[in-house]
Coordinates of C-alpha atoms in Angstrom, one line a residue:
M25 CA -23.8 7.0 -11.2
A26 CA -21.0 9.6 -11.8
K27 CA -17.5 8.2 -11.6
E28 CA -15.3 9.3 -8.7
R29 CA -11.9 10.8 -9.3
V30 CA -9.2 9.2 -7.1
L31 CA -5.4 9.8 -6.8
I32 CA -3.9 6.4 -6.2
A33 CA -1.3 6.4 -3.4
V34 CA -1.2 2.8 -2.2
K35 CA -0.8 -0.6 -3.7
T36 CA 0.0 -3.5 -1.4
Y37 CA 1.7 -6.7 -2.3
P38 CA -0.8 -9.2 -3.6
T39 CA -2.4 -11.9 -1.4
L40 CA -4.1 -15.0 -2.7
S41 CA -7.9 -15.1 -2.8
K42 CA -10.0 -18.2 -3.2
K43 CA -12.6 -16.1 -5.1
Y44 CA -10.6 -13.5 -7.0
I45 CA -7.2 -15.3 -7.5
E46 CA -5.2 -12.4 -6.1
L47 CA -6.1 -9.2 -4.3
V48 CA -4.3 -5.9 -4.0
C49 CA -5.4 -3.4 -1.4
T50 CA -5.5 -0.1 -3.3
A51 CA -6.1 3.2 -1.5
G52 CA -5.9 6.8 -2.5
F53 CA -7.5 10.2 -2.1
R54 CA -10.6 11.8 -3.6
E55 CA -10.5 15.3 -5.0
D56 CA -11.5 16.7 -1.6
G57 CA -8.5 14.9 0.0
S58 CA -10.5 12.2 1.8
W59 CA -9.2 8.7 1.9
V60 CA -10.8 5.9 0.0
R61 CA -9.9 2.2 -0.1
I62 CA -10.8 0.3 -3.3
Y63 CA -11.2 -3.3 -2.4
P64 CA -11.3 -5.9 -3.9
S65 CA -8.9 -5.0 -6.8
P66 CA -7.2 -7.8 -8.8
F67 CA -4.5 -5.4 -10.1
R68 CA -2.4 -7.8 -12.1
F69 CA -5.4 -9.1 -14.0
L70 CA -6.6 -5.8 -15.2
G71 CA -6.1 -4.9 -18.9
D72 CA -3.2 -2.6 -19.8
E73 CA -5.7 0.3 -20.2
Q74 CA -6.8 -0.2 -16.6
K75 CA -3.5 -0.7 -14.8
Y76 CA -3.0 2.4 -12.8
K77 CA 0.3 3.7 -11.4
K78 CA 0.9 5.2 -8.1
Y79 CA 0.1 8.9 -7.9
Q80 CA -2.1 8.6 -11.0
W81 CA -5.6 10.0 -11.1
I82 CA -8.2 7.5 -12.1
E83 CA -11.9 7.7 -12.6
I84 CA -13.9 4.8 -11.2
D85 CA -17.5 3.8 -10.2
L86 CA -17.5 2.9 -6.5
E87 CA -20.1 1.8 -4.0
K88 CA -19.9 1.1 -0.3
N89 CA -18.7 -2.4 0.3
P90 CA -21.4 -4.1 2.4
S91 CA -19.1 -6.9 3.5
D92 CA -16.3 -4.5 4.8
S93 CA -17.3 -2.2 7.6
R94 CA -14.2 -0.1 7.5
P95 CA -15.3 3.5 6.9
E96 CA -13.2 4.1 3.8
S97 CA -13.8 0.8 2.1
Y98 CA -15.6 0.9 -1.3
R99 CA -15.8 -1.7 -4.0
P100 CA -15.6 -1.1 -7.8
I101 CA -18.9 -1.5 -9.6
N102 CA -17.1 -2.3 -12.8
I103 CA -13.4 -2.9 -12.4
D104 CA -13.0 -3.1 -16.2
D105 CA -14.2 0.5 -16.7
I106 CA -11.4 2.4 -15.0
A107 CA -10.4 5.6 -16.9
L108 CA -6.7 6.5 -16.4
G109 CA -5.7 10.2 -15.9
E110 CA -2.6 12.2 -15.4
V111 CA 0.3 11.1 -13.1
I112 CA 1.8 13.4 -10.6
S113 CA 5.5 12.6 -11.1
T114 CA 8.5 13.4 -9.0
G115 CA 10.9 14.8 -11.5
H116 CA 10.8 18.4 -10.3
R117 CA 10.2 20.4 -7.2
R118 CA 6.7 21.5 -8.3
D119 CA 5.7 17.8 -8.5
W120 CA 6.7 17.0 -5.0
D121 CA 5.2 20.2 -3.8
E122 CA 1.9 19.2 -5.5
R123 CA 1.9 15.8 -3.9
K124 CA 2.7 17.3 -0.5
R125 CA 0.1 20.1 -0.8
F126 CA -2.6 17.7 -1.8
I127 CA -1.9 14.7 0.5
L128 CA -0.4 16.4 3.6
G129 CA -2.4 19.6 3.2
N130 CA -5.8 17.9 3.2
N131 CA -5.2 15.3 5.9
K132 CA -4.2 15.1 9.5
V133 CA -0.7 13.8 10.0
F134 CA -0.7 11.7 13.2
T135 CA 2.4 11.6 15.4
N136 CA 0.8 9.6 18.3
L137 CA 0.3 5.9 17.4
Q138 CA -2.3 5.3 20.1
E139 CA -4.5 8.0 18.6
V140 CA -4.4 6.1 15.3
I141 CA -5.2 2.8 17.0
D142 CA -8.1 4.4 18.9
G143 CA -9.5 5.7 15.6
A144 CA -9.8 2.2 14.3
K145 CA -11.2 0.8 17.6
N146 CA -14.0 3.5 17.5
D147 CA -14.6 2.8 13.7
E148 CA -13.8 6.4 13.0
F149 CA -11.2 5.6 10.3
S150 CA -8.9 2.7 9.1
L151 CA -6.5 4.6 7.0
A152 CA -4.1 7.3 8.3
I153 CA -0.9 9.2 7.6
F154 CA 1.6 8.8 10.4
K155 CA 5.0 10.4 11.0
P156 CA 7.3 8.7 13.5
S157 CA 9.4 10.7 15.7
E158 CA 12.3 8.3 15.1
I159 CA 12.9 5.4 12.8
L160 CA 15.2 2.9 14.6
E161 CA 15.7 0.2 12.0
V162 CA 14.2 -2.0 9.3
T163 CA 14.0 -5.6 10.4
S164 CA 13.7 -8.7 8.3
E165 CA 12.2 -12.0 9.4
K166 CA 12.5 -15.2 7.4
V167 CA 9.1 -16.8 6.8
S168 CA 7.7 -19.6 4.7
D169 CA 7.9 -19.0 0.9
A170 CA 4.8 -21.0 0.3
W171 CA 1.2 -19.8 0.3
E172 CA -1.4 -21.6 2.3
A173 CA -2.1 -24.7 0.3
S174 CA -5.9 -24.4 0.1
R175 CA -5.6 -20.8 -1.1
E176 CA -2.9 -21.6 -3.7
D177 CA -4.9 -24.5 -5.1
A178 CA -8.1 -22.3 -5.3
A179 CA -6.2 -19.5 -7.0
K180 CA -4.6 -21.9 -9.5
E181 CA -8.0 -23.3 -10.3
A182 CA -9.4 -19.9 -10.7
L183 CA -6.6 -19.0 -13.1
K184 CA -7.7 -21.9 -15.4
Q185 CA -11.2 -20.4 -15.5
G186 CA -10.1 -16.8 -15.8
S187 CA -10.4 -14.0 -13.2
L188 CA -14.0 -13.1 -12.2
F189 CA -13.1 -9.5 -13.0
A190 CA -11.5 -10.1 -16.4
D191 CA -13.2 -10.3 -19.8
A192 CA -10.9 -13.2 -20.9
P193 CA -9.2 -16.1 -19.2
A194 CA -5.9 -15.4 -17.5
S195 CA -4.4 -18.8 -18.1
N196 CA -1.1 -17.4 -19.2
E197 CA -0.6 -15.7 -15.8
K198 CA 1.1 -17.4 -12.8
V199 CA 0.2 -17.0 -9.1
M200 CA 2.3 -14.2 -7.6
P201 CA 5.1 -15.8 -5.4
K202 CA 5.0 -15.3 -1.7
L203 CA 7.7 -13.1 -0.2
P204 CA 10.0 -15.2 2.0
Y205 CA 10.6 -12.3 4.3
K206 CA 8.6 -10.0 6.5
F207 CA 10.1 -6.5 6.5
S208 CA 9.1 -4.1 9.3
Y209 CA 9.9 -0.6 10.6
R210 CA 10.8 -0.2 14.3
F211 CA 10.1 3.3 15.4
R212 CA 9.0 5.6 18.2
D213 CA 6.1 8.0 18.2
D214 CA 5.9 11.5 19.8
Q215 CA 5.4 9.9 23.3
G216 CA 8.4 7.7 22.9
K217 CA 6.3 4.6 22.4
L218 CA 8.3 1.8 20.7
S219 CA 6.4 -0.1 17.9
K220 CA 7.1 -2.4 15.1
L221 CA 4.9 -2.6 12.0
M222 CA 5.1 -4.7 8.9
I223 CA 5.6 -3.1 5.5
E224 CA 3.3 -4.5 2.9
D225 CA 3.6 -2.1 0.0
W226 CA 3.9 -3.3 -3.6
E227 CA 7.3 -1.7 -4.1
I228 CA 9.1 -3.7 -1.3
G229 CA 8.2 -6.9 -3.0
Q230 CA 9.3 -5.7 -6.4
L231 CA 12.5 -4.4 -5.0
Y232 CA 13.2 -7.8 -3.3
W233 CA 12.6 -9.9 -6.4
G234 CA 14.6 -7.6 -8.6
C235 CA 17.6 -7.6 -6.2
L236 CA 17.3 -11.4 -5.7
K237 CA 17.9 -11.9 -9.4
K238 CA 21.0 -9.7 -9.3
G239 CA 22.7 -11.0 -6.2
G240 CA 20.9 -13.7 -4.3
E241 CA 18.8 -13.7 -1.0
E242 CA 21.3 -12.0 1.4
Y243 CA 21.9 -9.3 -1.2
A244 CA 18.2 -8.7 -1.7
V245 CA 17.5 -8.4 2.0
Q246 CA 20.3 -5.9 2.4
K247 CA 19.2 -3.8 -0.6
V248 CA 15.7 -3.6 0.8
K249 CA 17.0 -2.4 4.2
E250 CA 19.2 0.2 2.5
K251 CA 16.4 1.6 0.5
Y252 CA 13.8 1.8 3.3
F253 CA 16.2 2.8 6.0
D254 CA 19.4 4.5 4.6
D255 CA 17.4 6.3 1.9
F256 CA 13.8 6.8 3.0
A257 CA 14.3 7.1 6.8
K258 CA 17.7 8.8 6.9
T259 CA 17.6 11.2 4.0
K260 CA 13.9 11.8 3.2
D261 CA 10.9 13.4 5.0
L262 CA 9.4 10.0 5.7
H263 CA 5.7 9.5 6.4
L264 CA 3.9 6.2 6.7
F265 CA 0.6 5.3 5.2
L266 CA -1.1 3.0 7.7
G267 CA -4.1 0.8 7.1
T268 CA -5.9 -1.8 9.1
T269 CA -6.3 -5.3 7.8
Y270 CA -9.8 -6.6 7.3
K271 CA -9.2 -9.5 9.6
F272 CA -7.7 -7.6 12.5
H273 CA -9.9 -4.6 12.2
K274 CA -12.9 -6.9 12.5
M275 CA -11.4 -8.8 15.5
G276 CA -10.5 -5.6 17.3
A277 CA -6.8 -6.5 17.6
P278 CA -4.7 -4.3 20.0
N279 CA -3.1 -2.8 16.9
P280 CA -4.8 -3.7 13.6
Y281 CA -2.5 -1.6 11.4
V282 CA 0.2 -2.4 8.9
I283 CA 2.3 -0.1 6.8
I284 CA 0.6 -0.1 3.4
G285 CA 2.9 2.5 1.8
T286 CA 5.5 5.2 2.3
F287 CA 5.5 8.8 1.4
H288 CA 9.0 10.1 1.2
P289 CA 9.5 13.5 -0.3
P290 CA 12.9 15.2 0.0
H291 CA 13.2 17.6 2.9
D292 CA 12.3 21.2 2.1
D293 CA 15.9 22.3 1.9
Q294 CA 16.5 19.5 -0.6
L295 CA 13.4 20.5 -2.6
S296 CA 14.8 24.0 -3.0
L297 CA 17.7 22.5 -5.0
L298 CA 15.5 20.5 -7.4

């Protein structure tokens, strides 16, 4: 089977798995611009030669995931056989232009949240690009900093044995700590509908942990809000990558989506200055 070429655009914060230790929801775009979700993917346990970056082209063997009915969900046939390609960086205007042309030019950008929800309910799609009419704030909610005990115990036991995806035991790795906060965007769509969606991308976790080391918990929460609101929402052309969770898509929840990533190029007038 020929490998598919995928531009990685999404990596979510890891969750614990009784079977795979940790799982990261990875999503991106094929060469024709169509969405694809690569799941499961134990990103932290990949070898260095397989650890892909955001906005990096990869080549990977995929097959439809029979246990995941979401239209875009595919599983890797051999996770250890990922070939890494070029990265579309953001250092120059042409780089942002290339990302915008490929991602926004090949996909519908939704502005009505109910239309996105209906797409999931009808099993038409489970990944979407959404542009709010107005971002109101980034909220933070204190939650438990402990994983579910049964999942953590199973993950630690799996660590001793080595990841099912890896060639060698991963006994030197530790279980990824659980974020003690839920961060969400409150926003309005083009009909004025007010919504709140949790942000689950990889970067928000890394930003929190990095700032926690520098200045403590209150400082870390503030820095996350500054980055995602004062920077992304106020000064950038912010789009949200939305994805349904496996659990809530299957249950048919009223709104099965979370924010799995952000796309925040400079506004066009800013691009002209780069």
